[in-house]
Amino acid sequence: MLICKKHNMDLTLDIWTKVTSTILFRYLSFASVSFVIFYVILKKSLWFRKIQKKMPKISDYRRDIIWSIITIIIFATIISLTFIKFNHLTNTYNDIDEYGYPYLFLSFFLMLFIHDTWFYWWHRVMHHPILFKHIHLVHHKSTNPSPWTAYAFHPFEAIIEVGIHPLLAFTLPIYSPAIGMFFIFQIFYNVYGHLGFEIYPKGFHRHWLGGWINTSVAHNLHHKKFDGNYGLYLLFWDRLMGTLRKETVEVFESTTKKIN
């Protein structure tokens, strides 16, 4: 019995370590590649696309990385419990024919919208004065965010952020590889949102679809001004609830306009 328990514990620790390593690798890959490209290699040529015309301090990078590592440990724990320990209780499936390709395509957008809704409303809750002071301020110490800010959360907020995973797993039928791809998209877009540079083309916000997509400019303004622009992927809830900052379009235009 003791040997069996030890074996199970070792197996659980091994799985948790692999999940942690995977999330850490993704965070370091997306953040470091983005940082090298925009903050080193193309810094001068793309400076006109720098949203705030200044660079964060070294201390800002160091603080964000430390909090991000703590966040990754929390993420790995919740994800391991959801998709490994209790996966048999979730609605994930491995046979793509069970729901077909049309639903597979639809499920990605359902996950995106549900996550954006989860993020928007919890984000607004986190801006309550008490929660902001004791929890959300950790993330907002980066008033001029960088790619390293993507996962810089207080532990309590990290639990809220990762809560979207069990929510999706225990509600929607989700093809297992699809949710894996969605997790990759999530870190990619999170890094982009905190990039500090705008990569969408000039006039993007004027497009019928672009006007509903959250941009690095929009989220950067949230970090700078501390209110409004609460969305993650979309501007749907910000537009519906009147929390879209009025200067968002103006700043997007000035940031994407190259002055010769």
Coordinates of C-alpha atoms in Angstrom, one line a residue:
M1 CA 0.0 0.0 0.0
L2 CA 2.8 2.4 0.9
I3 CA 4.6 1.6 -2.3
C4 CA 1.4 2.2 -4.3
K5 CA 0.9 5.6 -2.7
K6 CA 4.5 6.6 -3.2
H7 CA 4.2 5.5 -6.9
N8 CA 1.0 7.6 -7.4
M9 CA 2.6 10.6 -5.7
D10 CA 5.8 10.3 -7.8
L11 CA 3.6 10.0 -11.0
T12 CA 1.5 13.1 -9.9
L13 CA 4.6 15.1 -9.3
D14 CA 6.1 14.1 -12.6
I15 CA 2.9 15.1 -14.5
W16 CA 2.8 18.4 -12.6
T17 CA 6.4 19.1 -13.4
K18 CA 5.8 18.4 -17.1
V19 CA 2.8 20.7 -17.2
T20 CA 4.7 23.5 -15.3
S21 CA 7.6 23.1 -17.7
T22 CA 5.3 23.3 -20.7
I23 CA 3.6 26.5 -19.5
L24 CA 6.9 28.1 -18.5
F25 CA 8.4 27.2 -21.9
R26 CA 5.5 28.8 -23.7
Y27 CA 5.7 32.0 -21.6
L28 CA 9.4 32.3 -22.0
S29 CA 9.2 31.6 -25.7
F30 CA 6.5 34.1 -26.6
A31 CA 7.7 36.8 -24.2
S32 CA 11.4 36.5 -25.0
V33 CA 11.0 36.3 -28.8
S34 CA 8.7 39.3 -28.7
F35 CA 11.1 41.2 -26.5
V36 CA 14.1 40.5 -28.6
I37 CA 12.3 41.5 -31.8
F38 CA 10.6 44.6 -30.6
Y39 CA 12.8 45.8 -27.8
V40 CA 16.2 45.0 -29.4
I41 CA 16.3 44.1 -33.1
L42 CA 13.5 46.3 -34.5
K43 CA 13.3 48.9 -31.7
K44 CA 14.5 51.8 -33.9
S45 CA 12.6 51.0 -37.1
L46 CA 9.4 50.3 -35.2
W47 CA 9.7 53.0 -32.6
F48 CA 6.8 54.9 -34.2
R49 CA 4.7 52.0 -33.2
K50 CA 5.8 52.2 -29.5
I51 CA 2.6 53.1 -27.7
Q52 CA 4.2 54.9 -24.8
K53 CA 7.4 56.6 -26.1
K54 CA 9.6 55.4 -23.3
M55 CA 11.1 52.1 -22.2
P56 CA 10.2 50.2 -19.0
K57 CA 13.0 49.9 -16.4
I58 CA 15.0 46.8 -15.7
S59 CA 13.3 46.6 -12.3
D60 CA 9.9 46.4 -14.1
Y61 CA 11.1 43.4 -16.1
R62 CA 12.5 41.7 -13.0
R63 CA 9.3 42.2 -11.0
D64 CA 7.0 41.0 -13.8
I65 CA 9.1 37.8 -14.4
I66 CA 9.1 36.9 -10.7
W67 CA 5.3 37.3 -10.4
S68 CA 4.8 35.5 -13.7
I69 CA 6.8 32.4 -12.4
I70 CA 4.5 32.3 -9.3
T71 CA 1.5 32.6 -11.7
I72 CA 2.8 29.7 -13.8
I73 CA 3.1 27.4 -10.8
I74 CA -0.6 28.2 -9.9
F75 CA -1.7 27.7 -13.5
A76 CA 0.1 24.4 -13.7
T77 CA -1.5 23.1 -10.5
I78 CA -5.1 24.0 -11.6
I79 CA -4.6 22.7 -15.1
S80 CA -3.1 19.5 -13.9
L81 CA -6.0 18.9 -11.6
T82 CA -8.5 19.7 -14.3
F83 CA -7.2 18.0 -17.4
I84 CA -5.3 15.1 -15.8
K85 CA -6.5 14.3 -12.3
F86 CA -10.2 14.9 -12.9
N87 CA -10.2 14.8 -16.7
H88 CA -12.6 11.8 -16.7
L89 CA -15.2 14.2 -15.2
T90 CA -14.8 16.9 -17.9
N91 CA -16.6 17.2 -21.2
T92 CA -13.3 16.9 -23.2
Y93 CA -13.3 14.3 -26.0
N94 CA -10.6 12.7 -28.3
D95 CA -12.7 11.4 -31.2
I96 CA -13.2 14.3 -33.6
D97 CA -16.1 12.5 -35.2
E98 CA -18.1 12.6 -32.0
Y99 CA -19.1 16.2 -32.7
G100 CA -17.7 16.8 -36.2
Y101 CA -15.6 19.5 -37.7
P102 CA -18.3 22.3 -37.8
Y103 CA -18.6 22.1 -34.0
L104 CA -14.8 22.0 -33.7
F105 CA -14.6 25.3 -35.5
L106 CA -17.4 26.8 -33.5
S107 CA -16.0 25.6 -30.2
F108 CA -12.9 27.7 -30.6
F109 CA -15.0 30.9 -31.0
L110 CA -17.2 29.8 -28.1
M111 CA -14.1 29.4 -25.9
L112 CA -12.8 32.8 -27.0
F113 CA -16.1 34.6 -26.3
I114 CA -16.6 32.8 -22.9
H115 CA -13.0 33.6 -21.9
D116 CA -13.4 37.2 -22.9
T117 CA -16.6 37.5 -20.9
W118 CA -15.0 35.8 -17.9
F119 CA -12.0 38.1 -18.1
Y120 CA -13.9 41.3 -18.7
W121 CA -16.2 41.0 -15.6
W122 CA -13.6 39.6 -13.3
H123 CA -11.3 42.4 -14.5
R124 CA -13.9 45.0 -13.5
V125 CA -14.4 43.3 -10.1
M126 CA -10.6 43.5 -9.6
H127 CA -10.8 47.3 -10.0
H128 CA -12.9 47.6 -6.9
P129 CA -10.7 49.9 -4.6
I130 CA -10.1 47.2 -2.0
L131 CA -9.3 44.4 -4.5
F132 CA -7.3 46.7 -6.6
K133 CA -5.1 47.9 -3.7
H134 CA -4.4 44.4 -2.3
I135 CA -4.5 42.2 -5.4
H136 CA -4.8 43.8 -8.9
L137 CA -2.2 46.5 -8.2
V138 CA 0.5 43.8 -8.7
H139 CA -0.4 43.7 -12.4
H140 CA -0.9 47.5 -12.6
K141 CA 2.6 48.3 -11.3
S142 CA 3.5 48.0 -15.0
T143 CA 2.0 51.2 -16.2
N144 CA 4.1 50.8 -19.3
P145 CA 3.8 47.1 -19.9
S146 CA 6.1 44.8 -21.7
P147 CA 5.9 41.2 -22.9
W148 CA 7.0 40.0 -19.5
T149 CA 3.8 41.6 -17.9
A150 CA 1.5 39.0 -19.5
Y151 CA 1.4 36.7 -16.5
A152 CA 2.4 39.1 -13.8
F153 CA -0.5 38.5 -11.4
H154 CA -1.1 38.4 -7.7
P155 CA -1.6 34.7 -6.6
F156 CA -5.3 35.3 -6.0
E157 CA -5.8 36.9 -9.4
A158 CA -3.8 34.0 -11.0
I159 CA -6.4 31.6 -9.5
I160 CA -9.2 33.7 -11.1
E161 CA -7.4 33.9 -14.4
V162 CA -6.8 30.1 -14.6
G163 CA -10.4 29.5 -13.5
I164 CA -11.5 29.8 -17.1
H165 CA -9.9 26.3 -17.8
P166 CA -12.1 24.2 -15.5
L167 CA -15.1 26.4 -16.4
L168 CA -14.6 25.4 -20.1
A169 CA -13.7 21.8 -19.4
F170 CA -16.8 21.1 -17.2
T171 CA -19.3 22.9 -19.4
L172 CA -18.5 22.8 -23.2
P173 CA -17.7 19.6 -25.1
I174 CA -14.2 20.4 -26.2
Y175 CA -11.9 18.4 -28.5
S176 CA -8.7 17.9 -26.4
P177 CA -6.2 19.1 -29.0
A178 CA -8.4 22.2 -29.6
I179 CA -8.3 23.3 -26.0
G180 CA -4.5 22.9 -26.2
M181 CA -4.4 25.1 -29.2
F182 CA -6.6 27.6 -27.5
F183 CA -4.2 27.8 -24.5
I184 CA -1.4 28.6 -27.0
F185 CA -3.5 31.3 -28.6
Q186 CA -4.3 32.7 -25.1
I187 CA -0.6 33.3 -24.2
F188 CA 0.1 34.6 -27.6
Y189 CA -2.6 37.2 -27.4
N190 CA -1.8 38.1 -23.8
V191 CA 1.8 38.8 -24.8
Y192 CA 0.6 40.9 -27.7
G193 CA -1.8 42.9 -25.4
H194 CA 1.2 43.8 -23.2
L195 CA 3.7 44.2 -26.0
G196 CA 4.0 47.9 -25.8
F197 CA 4.0 48.1 -29.6
E198 CA 1.0 48.0 -32.0
I199 CA 1.3 45.4 -34.7
Y200 CA -2.1 45.7 -36.3
P201 CA -2.1 47.7 -39.5
K202 CA -3.1 51.4 -39.8
G203 CA -6.9 51.7 -40.2
F204 CA -7.5 48.3 -38.6
H205 CA -9.9 49.8 -36.1
R206 CA -12.0 51.2 -39.0
H207 CA -12.7 47.8 -40.4
W208 CA -16.1 46.3 -39.6
L209 CA -14.4 43.4 -37.7
G210 CA -11.3 45.3 -36.5
G211 CA -13.5 47.7 -34.5
W212 CA -14.5 44.8 -32.3
I213 CA -11.0 43.4 -31.7
N214 CA -9.0 44.3 -28.7
T215 CA -5.6 45.8 -29.6
S216 CA -2.3 46.4 -27.8
V217 CA -3.1 50.1 -27.9
A218 CA -6.4 49.6 -26.1
H219 CA -4.9 47.4 -23.3
N220 CA -1.9 49.7 -23.0
L221 CA -4.2 52.6 -22.3
H222 CA -5.8 50.6 -19.5
H223 CA -2.4 50.1 -17.9
K224 CA -1.6 53.8 -18.3
K225 CA -5.0 55.2 -17.2
F226 CA -6.1 52.4 -14.8
D227 CA -9.7 52.3 -16.0
G228 CA -11.7 51.5 -19.1
N229 CA -10.7 49.0 -21.9
Y230 CA -11.2 45.9 -19.7
G231 CA -11.5 43.3 -22.5
L232 CA -9.0 40.6 -23.4
Y233 CA -9.6 39.5 -27.0
L234 CA -12.6 41.7 -27.9
L235 CA -14.1 45.1 -27.4
F236 CA -17.6 43.7 -27.3
W237 CA -18.2 44.2 -23.6
D238 CA -16.4 47.5 -23.5
R239 CA -18.6 48.9 -26.2
L240 CA -21.8 47.4 -24.8
M241 CA -21.1 48.6 -21.2
G242 CA -19.6 52.0 -22.2
T243 CA -16.2 51.3 -20.8
L244 CA -14.2 51.8 -24.1
R245 CA -11.9 54.7 -23.5
K246 CA -12.7 57.6 -25.9
E247 CA -9.1 58.2 -26.9
T248 CA -8.5 54.6 -28.0
V249 CA -9.1 55.3 -31.7
E250 CA -7.0 58.5 -31.7
V251 CA -4.1 56.8 -30.0
F252 CA -4.3 53.8 -32.4
E253 CA -4.2 56.2 -35.4
S254 CA -1.2 58.2 -34.0
T255 CA 0.7 55.0 -33.1
T256 CA 0.3 53.4 -36.5
K257 CA 1.0 56.5 -38.5
K258 CA 4.7 56.6 -39.6
I259 CA 6.1 60.1 -39.7
N260 CA 8.9 60.4 -42.3

